[in-house]
Structure formats: structure tokens, C-alpha cells
Amino acid sequence: ENAYNFDVVAWGDEIKSVVEDLLASNPARGDENARFTIIEYTELLCPYCQRHSQAGTINSTIEQFPGEINSISKSFIIHGEEATKLSAAMECVAELNPSVYHQVFEKGV
């Protein structure tokens, strides 16, 4: 029994299912079968998100641990309608050319 009074194994399976669904619906950076997945919530218009992406933090982490870590990006809208439109456009890019998807985040708008 743990301090939170829930079944850790069931919770772990639930999280695994959520991550598998996210990986199936979003382009991943790194090995799709990696042991660890970083889920990055970001927005193209956010200056802090842009700085983080352009610094290559996620890419360097994946490169440092090849085959062990992958990453997916999810939109987290904070800058209104324009950001919502960019997010929708990025979903199209993800479907048409997944490799370009992450390059857009790294270069910024």
C-alpha cells in the first residue's frame, strides 16, 4: 500500500495508455519505442517556448540518450486566436510532413 491509497500498477498502465495514444497522434522526435517520453506543451507565439525550442534542449537530451528518450509536442494555447490558427496549421504539417513539424518549432515563427 502506498501513501496515496491507489493501485500504482493500474495508474502506470493508465499513463502508458495515454502516452501511447499521444505518440500515435503526434510526430515523435527520437525512437518511438524509447523507454521515456517527454511531453512538451508549447505554443509558437510564446517567447519562452520559442527560446526553449531554439536552444535545442529537447533535441540535445534525446541525442545524449539515444534510443532511451523521445519527445512529442502538444499545443498549449495562451495567446488567443492567432495562436489557435497556428496550432491548427501545425496539426496539418504534422499530418503531411512530420519531420518538418519539429523544425518549425526549432526555427520559430
PDB file of N, CA and C in Angstrom:
ATOM      1  N   GLU A   1       0.860  -1.188   0.000  1.00  0.00           N
ATOM      2  CA  GLU A   1       0.000   0.000   0.000  1.00  0.00           C
ATOM      3  C   GLU A   1       0.899   1.241   0.000  1.00  0.00           C
ATOM      4  N   ASN A   2       0.457   2.270  -0.706  1.00  0.00           N
ATOM      5  CA  ASN A   2       1.242   3.497  -0.770  1.00  0.00           C
ATOM      6  C   ASN A   2       0.494   4.631  -0.077  1.00  0.00           C
ATOM      7  N   ALA A   3       1.174   5.743   0.091  1.00  0.00           N
ATOM      8  CA  ALA A   3       0.612   6.886   0.826  1.00  0.00           C
ATOM      9  C   ALA A   3      -0.610   7.485   0.145  1.00  0.00           C
ATOM     10  N   TYR A   4      -0.741   7.297  -1.162  1.00  0.00           N
ATOM     11  CA  TYR A   4      -1.850   7.903  -1.895  1.00  0.00           C
ATOM     12  C   TYR A   4      -3.056   6.983  -2.010  1.00  0.00           C
ATOM     13  N   ASN A   5      -2.925   5.754  -1.537  1.00  0.00           N
ATOM     14  CA  ASN A   5      -4.024   4.800  -1.487  1.00  0.00           C
ATOM     15  C   ASN A   5      -4.632   4.529  -2.873  1.00  0.00           C
ATOM     16  N   PHE A   6      -3.790   4.279  -3.880  1.00  0.00           N
ATOM     17  CA  PHE A   6      -4.262   3.852  -5.185  1.00  0.00           C
ATOM     18  C   PHE A   6      -3.319   2.794  -5.723  1.00  0.00           C
ATOM     19  N   ASP A   7      -3.781   2.045  -6.678  1.00  0.00           N
ATOM     20  CA  ASP A   7      -3.014   0.962  -7.252  1.00  0.00           C
ATOM     21  C   ASP A   7      -1.992   1.524  -8.231  1.00  0.00           C
ATOM     22  N   VAL A   8      -0.729   1.489  -7.864  1.00  0.00           N
ATOM     23  CA  VAL A   8       0.333   2.074  -8.680  1.00  0.00           C
ATOM     24  C   VAL A   8       0.436   1.381 -10.037  1.00  0.00           C
ATOM     25  N   VAL A   9       0.267   0.071 -10.087  1.00  0.00           N
ATOM     26  CA  VAL A   9       0.371  -0.667 -11.344  1.00  0.00           C
ATOM     27  C   VAL A   9      -0.728  -0.211 -12.308  1.00  0.00           C
ATOM     28  N   ALA A  10      -1.956  -0.100 -11.837  1.00  0.00           N
ATOM     29  CA  ALA A  10      -3.051   0.348 -12.694  1.00  0.00           C
ATOM     30  C   ALA A  10      -2.794   1.775 -13.159  1.00  0.00           C
ATOM     31  N   TRP A  11      -2.325   2.628 -12.274  1.00  0.00           N
ATOM     32  CA  TRP A  11      -2.031   4.007 -12.640  1.00  0.00           C
ATOM     33  C   TRP A  11      -0.937   4.044 -13.695  1.00  0.00           C
ATOM     34  N   GLY A  12       0.084   3.217 -13.538  1.00  0.00           N
ATOM     35  CA  GLY A  12       1.163   3.149 -14.517  1.00  0.00           C
ATOM     36  C   GLY A  12       0.659   2.707 -15.872  1.00  0.00           C
ATOM     37  N   ASP A  13      -0.228   1.711 -15.904  1.00  0.00           N
ATOM     38  CA  ASP A  13      -0.815   1.254 -17.162  1.00  0.00           C
ATOM     39  C   ASP A  13      -1.660   2.345 -17.800  1.00  0.00           C
ATOM     40  N   GLU A  14      -2.372   3.102 -16.976  1.00  0.00           N
ATOM     41  CA  GLU A  14      -3.205   4.191 -17.496  1.00  0.00           C
ATOM     42  C   GLU A  14      -2.338   5.258 -18.144  1.00  0.00           C
ATOM     43  N   ILE A  15      -1.261   5.642 -17.496  1.00  0.00           N
ATOM     44  CA  ILE A  15      -0.343   6.637 -18.048  1.00  0.00           C
ATOM     45  C   ILE A  15       0.280   6.101 -19.342  1.00  0.00           C
ATOM     46  N   LYS A  16       0.666   4.837 -19.333  1.00  0.00           N
ATOM     47  CA  LYS A  16       1.253   4.235 -20.532  1.00  0.00           C
ATOM     48  C   LYS A  16       0.276   4.320 -21.700  1.00  0.00           C
ATOM     49  N   SER A  17      -0.981   4.063 -21.445  1.00  0.00           N
ATOM     50  CA  SER A  17      -2.008   4.133 -22.482  1.00  0.00           C
ATOM     51  C   SER A  17      -2.148   5.559 -23.029  1.00  0.00           C
ATOM     52  N   VAL A  18      -2.118   6.547 -22.140  1.00  0.00           N
ATOM     53  CA  VAL A  18      -2.218   7.952 -22.557  1.00  0.00           C
ATOM     54  C   VAL A  18      -1.025   8.318 -23.438  1.00  0.00           C
ATOM     55  N   VAL A  19       0.173   7.935 -23.023  1.00  0.00           N
ATOM     56  CA  VAL A  19       1.379   8.246 -23.795  1.00  0.00           C
ATOM     57  C   VAL A  19       1.341   7.538 -25.150  1.00  0.00           C
ATOM     58  N   GLU A  20       0.904   6.287 -25.185  1.00  0.00           N
ATOM     59  CA  GLU A  20       0.807   5.566 -26.461  1.00  0.00           C
ATOM     60  C   GLU A  20      -0.159   6.269 -27.409  1.00  0.00           C
ATOM     61  N   ASP A  21      -1.286   6.750 -26.875  1.00  0.00           N
ATOM     62  CA  ASP A  21      -2.249   7.489 -27.703  1.00  0.00           C
ATOM     63  C   ASP A  21      -1.637   8.781 -28.229  1.00  0.00           C
ATOM     64  N   LEU A  22      -0.891   9.489 -27.365  1.00  0.00           N
ATOM     65  CA  LEU A  22      -0.242  10.723 -27.798  1.00  0.00           C
ATOM     66  C   LEU A  22       0.805  10.449 -28.875  1.00  0.00           C
ATOM     67  N   LEU A  23       1.569   9.380 -28.704  1.00  0.00           N
ATOM     68  CA  LEU A  23       2.588   9.033 -29.700  1.00  0.00           C
ATOM     69  C   LEU A  23       1.952   8.658 -31.036  1.00  0.00           C
ATOM     70  N   ALA A  24       0.792   8.030 -30.982  1.00  0.00           N
ATOM     71  CA  ALA A  24       0.111   7.629 -32.213  1.00  0.00           C
ATOM     72  C   ALA A  24      -0.451   8.831 -32.969  1.00  0.00           C
ATOM     73  N   SER A  25      -0.763   9.899 -32.241  1.00  0.00           N
ATOM     74  CA  SER A  25      -1.415  11.048 -32.887  1.00  0.00           C
ATOM     75  C   SER A  25      -0.499  12.257 -33.069  1.00  0.00           C
ATOM     76  N   ASN A  26       0.759  12.167 -32.678  1.00  0.00           N
ATOM     77  CA  ASN A  26       1.699  13.280 -32.790  1.00  0.00           C
ATOM     78  C   ASN A  26       3.051  12.777 -33.281  1.00  0.00           C
ATOM     79  N   PRO A  27       3.722  13.555 -34.124  1.00  0.00           N
ATOM     80  CA  PRO A  27       5.059  13.138 -34.556  1.00  0.00           C
ATOM     81  C   PRO A  27       6.018  13.132 -33.369  1.00  0.00           C
ATOM     82  N   ALA A  28       6.788  12.091 -33.270  1.00  0.00           N
ATOM     83  CA  ALA A  28       7.746  11.983 -32.170  1.00  0.00           C
ATOM     84  C   ALA A  28       9.144  12.316 -32.665  1.00  0.00           C
ATOM     85  N   ARG A  29       9.906  12.949 -31.783  1.00  0.00           N
ATOM     86  CA  ARG A  29      11.340  13.119 -32.019  1.00  0.00           C
ATOM     87  C   ARG A  29      12.007  11.978 -31.273  1.00  0.00           C
ATOM     88  N   GLY A  30      12.951  11.337 -31.905  1.00  0.00           N
ATOM     89  CA  GLY A  30      13.626  10.218 -31.250  1.00  0.00           C
ATOM     90  C   GLY A  30      12.936   8.896 -31.553  1.00  0.00           C
ATOM     91  N   ASP A  31      13.403   7.860 -30.933  1.00  0.00           N
ATOM     92  CA  ASP A  31      12.915   6.500 -31.140  1.00  0.00           C
ATOM     93  C   ASP A  31      11.502   6.340 -30.584  1.00  0.00           C
ATOM     94  N   GLU A  32      10.557   5.932 -31.436  1.00  0.00           N
ATOM     95  CA  GLU A  32       9.172   5.764 -30.988  1.00  0.00           C
ATOM     96  C   GLU A  32       9.042   4.742 -29.866  1.00  0.00           C
ATOM     97  N   ASN A  33       9.967   3.800 -29.784  1.00  0.00           N
ATOM     98  CA  ASN A  33       9.911   2.755 -28.760  1.00  0.00           C
ATOM     99  C   ASN A  33      10.804   3.066 -27.564  1.00  0.00           C
ATOM    100  N   ALA A  34      11.170   4.318 -27.399  1.00  0.00           N
ATOM    101  CA  ALA A  34      12.045   4.710 -26.295  1.00  0.00           C
ATOM    102  C   ALA A  34      11.384   4.413 -24.946  1.00  0.00           C
ATOM    103  N   ARG A  35      12.207   4.257 -23.964  1.00  0.00           N
ATOM    104  CA  ARG A  35      11.731   3.942 -22.610  1.00  0.00           C
ATOM    105  C   ARG A  35      11.021   5.127 -21.962  1.00  0.00           C
ATOM    106  N   PHE A  36      11.476   6.347 -22.260  1.00  0.00           N
ATOM    107  CA  PHE A  36      10.915   7.551 -21.653  1.00  0.00           C
ATOM    108  C   PHE A  36      10.402   8.497 -22.740  1.00  0.00           C
ATOM    109  N   THR A  37       9.283   9.146 -22.462  1.00  0.00           N
ATOM    110  CA  THR A  37       8.713  10.124 -23.381  1.00  0.00           C
ATOM    111  C   THR A  37       8.566  11.457 -22.670  1.00  0.00           C
ATOM    112  N   ILE A  38       9.104  12.501 -23.274  1.00  0.00           N
ATOM    113  CA  ILE A  38       8.915  13.861 -22.787  1.00  0.00           C
ATOM    114  C   ILE A  38       7.724  14.437 -23.534  1.00  0.00           C
ATOM    115  N   ILE A  39       6.710  14.877 -22.815  1.00  0.00           N
ATOM    116  CA  ILE A  39       5.556  15.522 -23.431  1.00  0.00           C
ATOM    117  C   ILE A  39       5.720  17.013 -23.199  1.00  0.00           C
ATOM    118  N   GLU A  40       5.966  17.728 -24.288  1.00  0.00           N
ATOM    119  CA  GLU A  40       6.243  19.156 -24.215  1.00  0.00           C
ATOM    120  C   GLU A  40       4.991  19.934 -24.639  1.00  0.00           C
ATOM    121  N   TYR A  41       4.462  20.737 -23.737  1.00  0.00           N
ATOM    122  CA  TYR A  41       3.337  21.612 -24.056  1.00  0.00           C
ATOM    123  C   TYR A  41       3.913  22.965 -24.421  1.00  0.00           C
ATOM    124  N   THR A  42       3.586  23.436 -25.632  1.00  0.00           N
ATOM    125  CA  THR A  42       4.243  24.624 -26.153  1.00  0.00           C
ATOM    126  C   THR A  42       3.305  25.413 -27.059  1.00  0.00           C
ATOM    127  N   GLU A  43       3.694  26.638 -27.342  1.00  0.00           N
ATOM    128  CA  GLU A  43       2.941  27.484 -28.262  1.00  0.00           C
ATOM    129  C   GLU A  43       3.930  28.282 -29.098  1.00  0.00           C
ATOM    130  N   LEU A  44       3.672  28.370 -30.389  1.00  0.00           N
ATOM    131  CA  LEU A  44       4.591  29.059 -31.291  1.00  0.00           C
ATOM    132  C   LEU A  44       4.729  30.554 -31.000  1.00  0.00           C
ATOM    133  N   LEU A  45       3.723  31.175 -30.432  1.00  0.00           N
ATOM    134  CA  LEU A  45       3.791  32.619 -30.165  1.00  0.00           C
ATOM    135  C   LEU A  45       4.381  32.961 -28.799  1.00  0.00           C
ATOM    136  N   CYS A  46       4.615  31.962 -27.987  1.00  0.00           N
ATOM    137  CA  CYS A  46       5.156  32.207 -26.643  1.00  0.00           C
ATOM    138  C   CYS A  46       6.668  32.442 -26.730  1.00  0.00           C
ATOM    139  N   PRO A  47       7.157  33.593 -26.280  1.00  0.00           N
ATOM    140  CA  PRO A  47       8.593  33.865 -26.374  1.00  0.00           C
ATOM    141  C   PRO A  47       9.438  32.898 -25.539  1.00  0.00           C
ATOM    142  N   TYR A  48       8.907  32.409 -24.434  1.00  0.00           N
ATOM    143  CA  TYR A  48       9.647  31.460 -23.594  1.00  0.00           C
ATOM    144  C   TYR A  48       9.726  30.095 -24.273  1.00  0.00           C
ATOM    145  N   CYS A  49       8.627  29.678 -24.904  1.00  0.00           N
ATOM    146  CA  CYS A  49       8.620  28.420 -25.656  1.00  0.00           C
ATOM    147  C   CYS A  49       9.589  28.505 -26.835  1.00  0.00           C
ATOM    148  N   GLN A  50       9.584  29.646 -27.520  1.00  0.00           N
ATOM    149  CA  GLN A  50      10.486  29.836 -28.651  1.00  0.00           C
ATOM    150  C   GLN A  50      11.944  29.745 -28.207  1.00  0.00           C
ATOM    151  N   ARG A  51      12.257  30.402 -27.110  1.00  0.00           N
ATOM    152  CA  ARG A  51      13.632  30.381 -26.611  1.00  0.00           C
ATOM    153  C   ARG A  51      14.052  28.954 -26.244  1.00  0.00           C
ATOM    154  N   HIS A  52      13.164  28.230 -25.597  1.00  0.00           N
ATOM    155  CA  HIS A  52      13.436  26.846 -25.198  1.00  0.00           C
ATOM    156  C   HIS A  52      13.657  25.969 -26.439  1.00  0.00           C
ATOM    157  N   SER A  53      12.797  26.104 -27.440  1.00  0.00           N
ATOM    158  CA  SER A  53      12.918  25.294 -28.667  1.00  0.00           C
ATOM    159  C   SER A  53      14.187  25.628 -29.431  1.00  0.00           C
ATOM    160  N   GLN A  54      14.474  26.919 -29.573  1.00  0.00           N
ATOM    161  CA  GLN A  54      15.646  27.343 -30.328  1.00  0.00           C
ATOM    162  C   GLN A  54      16.950  26.964 -29.628  1.00  0.00           C
ATOM    163  N   ALA A  55      16.904  26.802 -28.321  1.00  0.00           N
ATOM    164  CA  ALA A  55      18.092  26.378 -27.577  1.00  0.00           C
ATOM    165  C   ALA A  55      18.395  24.893 -27.808  1.00  0.00           C
ATOM    166  N   GLY A  56      17.400  24.152 -28.307  1.00  0.00           N
ATOM    167  CA  GLY A  56      17.618  22.738 -28.614  1.00  0.00           C
ATOM    168  C   GLY A  56      17.679  21.837 -27.394  1.00  0.00           C
ATOM    169  N   THR A  57      17.057  22.238 -26.317  1.00  0.00           N
ATOM    170  CA  THR A  57      17.108  21.480 -25.067  1.00  0.00           C
ATOM    171  C   THR A  57      16.616  20.049 -25.242  1.00  0.00           C
ATOM    172  N   ILE A  58      15.455  19.886 -25.855  1.00  0.00           N
ATOM    173  CA  ILE A  58      14.886  18.551 -26.026  1.00  0.00           C
ATOM    174  C   ILE A  58      15.754  17.719 -26.967  1.00  0.00           C
ATOM    175  N   ASN A  59      16.144  18.304 -28.098  1.00  0.00           N
ATOM    176  CA  ASN A  59      16.978  17.563 -29.054  1.00  0.00           C
ATOM    177  C   ASN A  59      18.285  17.099 -28.431  1.00  0.00           C
ATOM    178  N   SER A  60      18.932  17.960 -27.667  1.00  0.00           N
ATOM    179  CA  SER A  60      20.212  17.567 -27.071  1.00  0.00           C
ATOM    180  C   SER A  60      20.014  16.458 -26.034  1.00  0.00           C
ATOM    181  N   THR A  61      18.898  16.471 -25.340  1.00  0.00           N
ATOM    182  CA  THR A  61      18.604  15.409 -24.377  1.00  0.00           C
ATOM    183  C   THR A  61      18.399  14.081 -25.096  1.00  0.00           C
ATOM    184  N   ILE A  62      17.641  14.109 -26.194  1.00  0.00           N
ATOM    185  CA  ILE A  62      17.405  12.896 -26.978  1.00  0.00           C
ATOM    186  C   ILE A  62      18.722  12.371 -27.550  1.00  0.00           C
ATOM    187  N   GLU A  63      19.565  13.264 -28.049  1.00  0.00           N
ATOM    188  CA  GLU A  63      20.858  12.862 -28.607  1.00  0.00           C
ATOM    189  C   GLU A  63      21.789  12.296 -27.545  1.00  0.00           C
ATOM    190  N   GLN A  64      21.684  12.825 -26.336  1.00  0.00           N
ATOM    191  CA  GLN A  64      22.549  12.365 -25.247  1.00  0.00           C
ATOM    192  C   GLN A  64      22.193  10.945 -24.810  1.00  0.00           C
ATOM    193  N   PHE A  65      20.934  10.560 -24.970  1.00  0.00           N
ATOM    194  CA  PHE A  65      20.475   9.232 -24.554  1.00  0.00           C
ATOM    195  C   PHE A  65      19.768   8.537 -25.728  1.00  0.00           C
ATOM    196  N   PRO A  66      20.513   8.162 -26.770  1.00  0.00           N
ATOM    197  CA  PRO A  66      19.898   7.597 -27.972  1.00  0.00           C
ATOM    198  C   PRO A  66      19.099   6.325 -27.670  1.00  0.00           C
ATOM    199  N   GLY A  67      17.893   6.284 -28.219  1.00  0.00           N
ATOM    200  CA  GLY A  67      17.034   5.126 -28.040  1.00  0.00           C
ATOM    201  C   GLY A  67      16.314   5.061 -26.709  1.00  0.00           C
ATOM    202  N   GLU A  68      16.681   5.921 -25.778  1.00  0.00           N
ATOM    203  CA  GLU A  68      16.091   5.895 -24.437  1.00  0.00           C
ATOM    204  C   GLU A  68      14.981   6.920 -24.247  1.00  0.00           C
ATOM    205  N   ILE A  69      15.066   8.043 -24.981  1.00  0.00           N
ATOM    206  CA  ILE A  69      14.133   9.155 -24.776  1.00  0.00           C
ATOM    207  C   ILE A  69      13.565   9.592 -26.124  1.00  0.00           C
ATOM    208  N   ASN A  70      12.269   9.860 -26.132  1.00  0.00           N
ATOM    209  CA  ASN A  70      11.665  10.520 -27.273  1.00  0.00           C
ATOM    210  C   ASN A  70      10.837  11.693 -26.747  1.00  0.00           C
ATOM    211  N   SER A  71      10.271  12.439 -27.653  1.00  0.00           N
ATOM    212  CA  SER A  71       9.519  13.623 -27.253  1.00  0.00           C
ATOM    213  C   SER A  71       8.390  13.876 -28.229  1.00  0.00           C
ATOM    214  N   ILE A  72       7.282  14.353 -27.710  1.00  0.00           N
ATOM    215  CA  ILE A  72       6.190  14.830 -28.547  1.00  0.00           C
ATOM    216  C   ILE A  72       5.812  16.225 -28.068  1.00  0.00           C
ATOM    217  N   SER A  73       5.290  17.014 -28.968  1.00  0.00           N
ATOM    218  CA  SER A  73       4.860  18.374 -28.630  1.00  0.00           C
ATOM    219  C   SER A  73       3.352  18.474 -28.756  1.00  0.00           C
ATOM    220  N   LYS A  74       2.752  19.130 -27.800  1.00  0.00           N
ATOM    221  CA  LYS A  74       1.310  19.394 -27.811  1.00  0.00           C
ATOM    222  C   LYS A  74       1.120  20.894 -27.696  1.00  0.00           C
ATOM    223  N   SER A  75       0.100  21.400 -28.365  1.00  0.00           N
ATOM    224  CA  SER A  75      -0.190  22.833 -28.288  1.00  0.00           C
ATOM    225  C   SER A  75      -0.813  23.183 -26.940  1.00  0.00           C
ATOM    226  N   PHE A  76      -0.378  24.308 -26.419  1.00  0.00           N
ATOM    227  CA  PHE A  76      -0.936  24.872 -25.186  1.00  0.00           C
ATOM    228  C   PHE A  76      -1.180  26.347 -25.479  1.00  0.00           C
ATOM    229  N   ILE A  77      -2.406  26.665 -25.830  1.00  0.00           N
ATOM    230  CA  ILE A  77      -2.736  27.998 -26.337  1.00  0.00           C
ATOM    231  C   ILE A  77      -2.877  29.003 -25.191  1.00  0.00           C
ATOM    232  N   ILE A  78      -2.082  30.078 -25.281  1.00  0.00           N
ATOM    233  CA  ILE A  78      -2.201  31.166 -24.300  1.00  0.00           C
ATOM    234  C   ILE A  78      -2.309  32.539 -24.965  1.00  0.00           C
ATOM    235  N   HIS A  79      -2.028  32.604 -26.262  1.00  0.00           N
ATOM    236  CA  HIS A  79      -2.043  33.887 -26.963  1.00  0.00           C
ATOM    237  C   HIS A  79      -3.196  34.020 -27.950  1.00  0.00           C
ATOM    238  N   GLY A  80      -4.346  33.462 -27.626  1.00  0.00           N
ATOM    239  CA  GLY A  80      -5.575  33.725 -28.351  1.00  0.00           C
ATOM    240  C   GLY A  80      -5.727  33.124 -29.725  1.00  0.00           C
ATOM    241  N   GLU A  81      -6.532  33.831 -30.539  1.00  0.00           N
ATOM    242  CA  GLU A  81      -6.975  33.326 -31.831  1.00  0.00           C
ATOM    243  C   GLU A  81      -5.825  33.052 -32.803  1.00  0.00           C
ATOM    244  N   GLU A  82      -4.854  33.944 -32.857  1.00  0.00           N
ATOM    245  CA  GLU A  82      -3.729  33.741 -33.779  1.00  0.00           C
ATOM    246  C   GLU A  82      -2.968  32.463 -33.432  1.00  0.00           C
ATOM    247  N   ALA A  83      -2.763  32.234 -32.142  1.00  0.00           N
ATOM    248  CA  ALA A  83      -2.075  31.015 -31.710  1.00  0.00           C
ATOM    249  C   ALA A  83      -2.910  29.777 -32.016  1.00  0.00           C
ATOM    250  N   THR A  84      -4.221  29.894 -31.906  1.00  0.00           N
ATOM    251  CA  THR A  84      -5.114  28.779 -32.227  1.00  0.00           C
ATOM    252  C   THR A  84      -4.998  28.421 -33.709  1.00  0.00           C
ATOM    253  N   LYS A  85      -4.955  29.442 -34.567  1.00  0.00           N
ATOM    254  CA  LYS A  85      -4.806  29.201 -36.008  1.00  0.00           C
ATOM    255  C   LYS A  85      -3.451  28.558 -36.318  1.00  0.00           C
ATOM    256  N   LEU A  86      -2.399  29.033 -35.675  1.00  0.00           N
ATOM    257  CA  LEU A  86      -1.076  28.430 -35.886  1.00  0.00           C
ATOM    258  C   LEU A  86      -1.061  26.976 -35.435  1.00  0.00           C
ATOM    259  N   SER A  87      -1.720  26.701 -34.334  1.00  0.00           N
ATOM    260  CA  SER A  87      -1.791  25.335 -33.817  1.00  0.00           C
ATOM    261  C   SER A  87      -2.495  24.422 -34.822  1.00  0.00           C
ATOM    262  N   ALA A  88      -3.599  24.908 -35.398  1.00  0.00           N
ATOM    263  CA  ALA A  88      -4.325  24.121 -36.403  1.00  0.00           C
ATOM    264  C   ALA A  88      -3.442  23.883 -37.628  1.00  0.00           C
ATOM    265  N   ALA A  89      -2.701  24.900 -38.041  1.00  0.00           N
ATOM    266  CA  ALA A  89      -1.794  24.749 -39.175  1.00  0.00           C
ATOM    267  C   ALA A  89      -0.705  23.716 -38.866  1.00  0.00           C
ATOM    268  N   MET A  90      -0.215  23.730 -37.634  1.00  0.00           N
ATOM    269  CA  MET A  90       0.814  22.771 -37.231  1.00  0.00           C
ATOM    270  C   MET A  90       0.279  21.347 -37.241  1.00  0.00           C
ATOM    271  N   GLU A  91      -0.978  21.163 -36.906  1.00  0.00           N
ATOM    272  CA  GLU A  91      -1.573  19.830 -36.983  1.00  0.00           C
ATOM    273  C   GLU A  91      -1.581  19.333 -38.428  1.00  0.00           C
ATOM    274  N   CYS A  92      -1.840  20.235 -39.365  1.00  0.00           N
ATOM    275  CA  CYS A  92      -1.791  19.875 -40.789  1.00  0.00           C
ATOM    276  C   CYS A  92      -0.368  19.495 -41.190  1.00  0.00           C
ATOM    277  N   VAL A  93       0.600  20.286 -40.749  1.00  0.00           N
ATOM    278  CA  VAL A  93       2.006  19.992 -41.053  1.00  0.00           C
ATOM    279  C   VAL A  93       2.369  18.617 -40.495  1.00  0.00           C
ATOM    280  N   ALA A  94       1.919  18.322 -39.289  1.00  0.00           N
ATOM    281  CA  ALA A  94       2.221  17.031 -38.665  1.00  0.00           C
ATOM    282  C   ALA A  94       1.690  15.872 -39.503  1.00  0.00           C
ATOM    283  N   GLU A  95       0.520  16.049 -40.084  1.00  0.00           N
ATOM    284  CA  GLU A  95      -0.060  15.001 -40.916  1.00  0.00           C
ATOM    285  C   GLU A  95       0.656  14.867 -42.254  1.00  0.00           C
ATOM    286  N   LEU A  96       1.007  15.999 -42.862  1.00  0.00           N
ATOM    287  CA  LEU A  96       1.588  15.988 -44.201  1.00  0.00           C
ATOM    288  C   LEU A  96       3.077  15.666 -44.215  1.00  0.00           C
ATOM    289  N   ASN A  97       3.809  16.202 -43.251  1.00  0.00           N
ATOM    290  CA  ASN A  97       5.257  16.017 -43.232  1.00  0.00           C
ATOM    291  C   ASN A  97       5.779  16.101 -41.794  1.00  0.00           C
ATOM    292  N   PRO A  98       5.691  15.001 -41.050  1.00  0.00           N
ATOM    293  CA  PRO A  98       6.070  15.013 -39.641  1.00  0.00           C
ATOM    294  C   PRO A  98       7.488  15.512 -39.361  1.00  0.00           C
ATOM    295  N   SER A  99       8.429  15.272 -40.256  1.00  0.00           N
ATOM    296  CA  SER A  99       9.804  15.701 -39.999  1.00  0.00           C
ATOM    297  C   SER A  99       9.927  17.224 -39.980  1.00  0.00           C
ATOM    298  N   VAL A 100       9.084  17.910 -40.726  1.00  0.00           N
ATOM    299  CA  VAL A 100       9.109  19.372 -40.765  1.00  0.00           C
ATOM    300  C   VAL A 100       8.470  19.957 -39.508  1.00  0.00           C
ATOM    301  N   TYR A 101       7.546  19.237 -38.926  1.00  0.00           N
ATOM    302  CA  TYR A 101       6.805  19.692 -37.744  1.00  0.00           C
ATOM    303  C   TYR A 101       7.751  20.226 -36.650  1.00  0.00           C
ATOM    304  N   HIS A 102       8.732  19.437 -36.268  1.00  0.00           N
ATOM    305  CA  HIS A 102       9.633  19.852 -35.193  1.00  0.00           C
ATOM    306  C   HIS A 102      10.599  20.940 -35.640  1.00  0.00           C
ATOM    307  N   GLN A 103      10.924  20.968 -36.917  1.00  0.00           N
ATOM    308  CA  GLN A 103      11.802  22.022 -37.429  1.00  0.00           C
ATOM    309  C   GLN A 103      11.143  23.392 -37.295  1.00  0.00           C
ATOM    310  N   VAL A 104       9.831  23.451 -37.469  1.00  0.00           N
ATOM    311  CA  VAL A 104       9.121  24.723 -37.318  1.00  0.00           C
ATOM    312  C   VAL A 104       9.263  25.247 -35.894  1.00  0.00           C
ATOM    313  N   PHE A 105       9.097  24.372 -34.917  1.00  0.00           N
ATOM    314  CA  PHE A 105       9.234  24.794 -33.522  1.00  0.00           C
ATOM    315  C   PHE A 105      10.662  25.275 -33.236  1.00  0.00           C
ATOM    316  N   GLU A 106      11.639  24.594 -33.791  1.00  0.00           N
ATOM    317  CA  GLU A 106      13.028  24.948 -33.532  1.00  0.00           C
ATOM    318  C   GLU A 106      13.422  26.269 -34.181  1.00  0.00           C
ATOM    319  N   LYS A 107      12.835  26.586 -35.314  1.00  0.00           N
ATOM    320  CA  LYS A 107      13.178  27.839 -36.000  1.00  0.00           C
ATOM    321  C   LYS A 107      12.322  29.002 -35.531  1.00  0.00           C
ATOM    322  N   GLY A 108      11.122  28.719 -35.025  1.00  0.00           N
ATOM    323  CA  GLY A 108      10.229  29.782 -34.579  1.00  0.00           C
ATOM    324  C   GLY A 108       9.431  30.353 -35.738  1.00  0.00           C
ATOM    325  N   VAL A 109       8.557  31.288 -35.406  1.00  0.00           N
ATOM    326  CA  VAL A 109       7.686  31.878 -36.422  1.00  0.00           C
ATOM    327  C   VAL A 109       8.265  33.190 -36.900  1.00  0.00           C
TER     328      VAL A 109
END
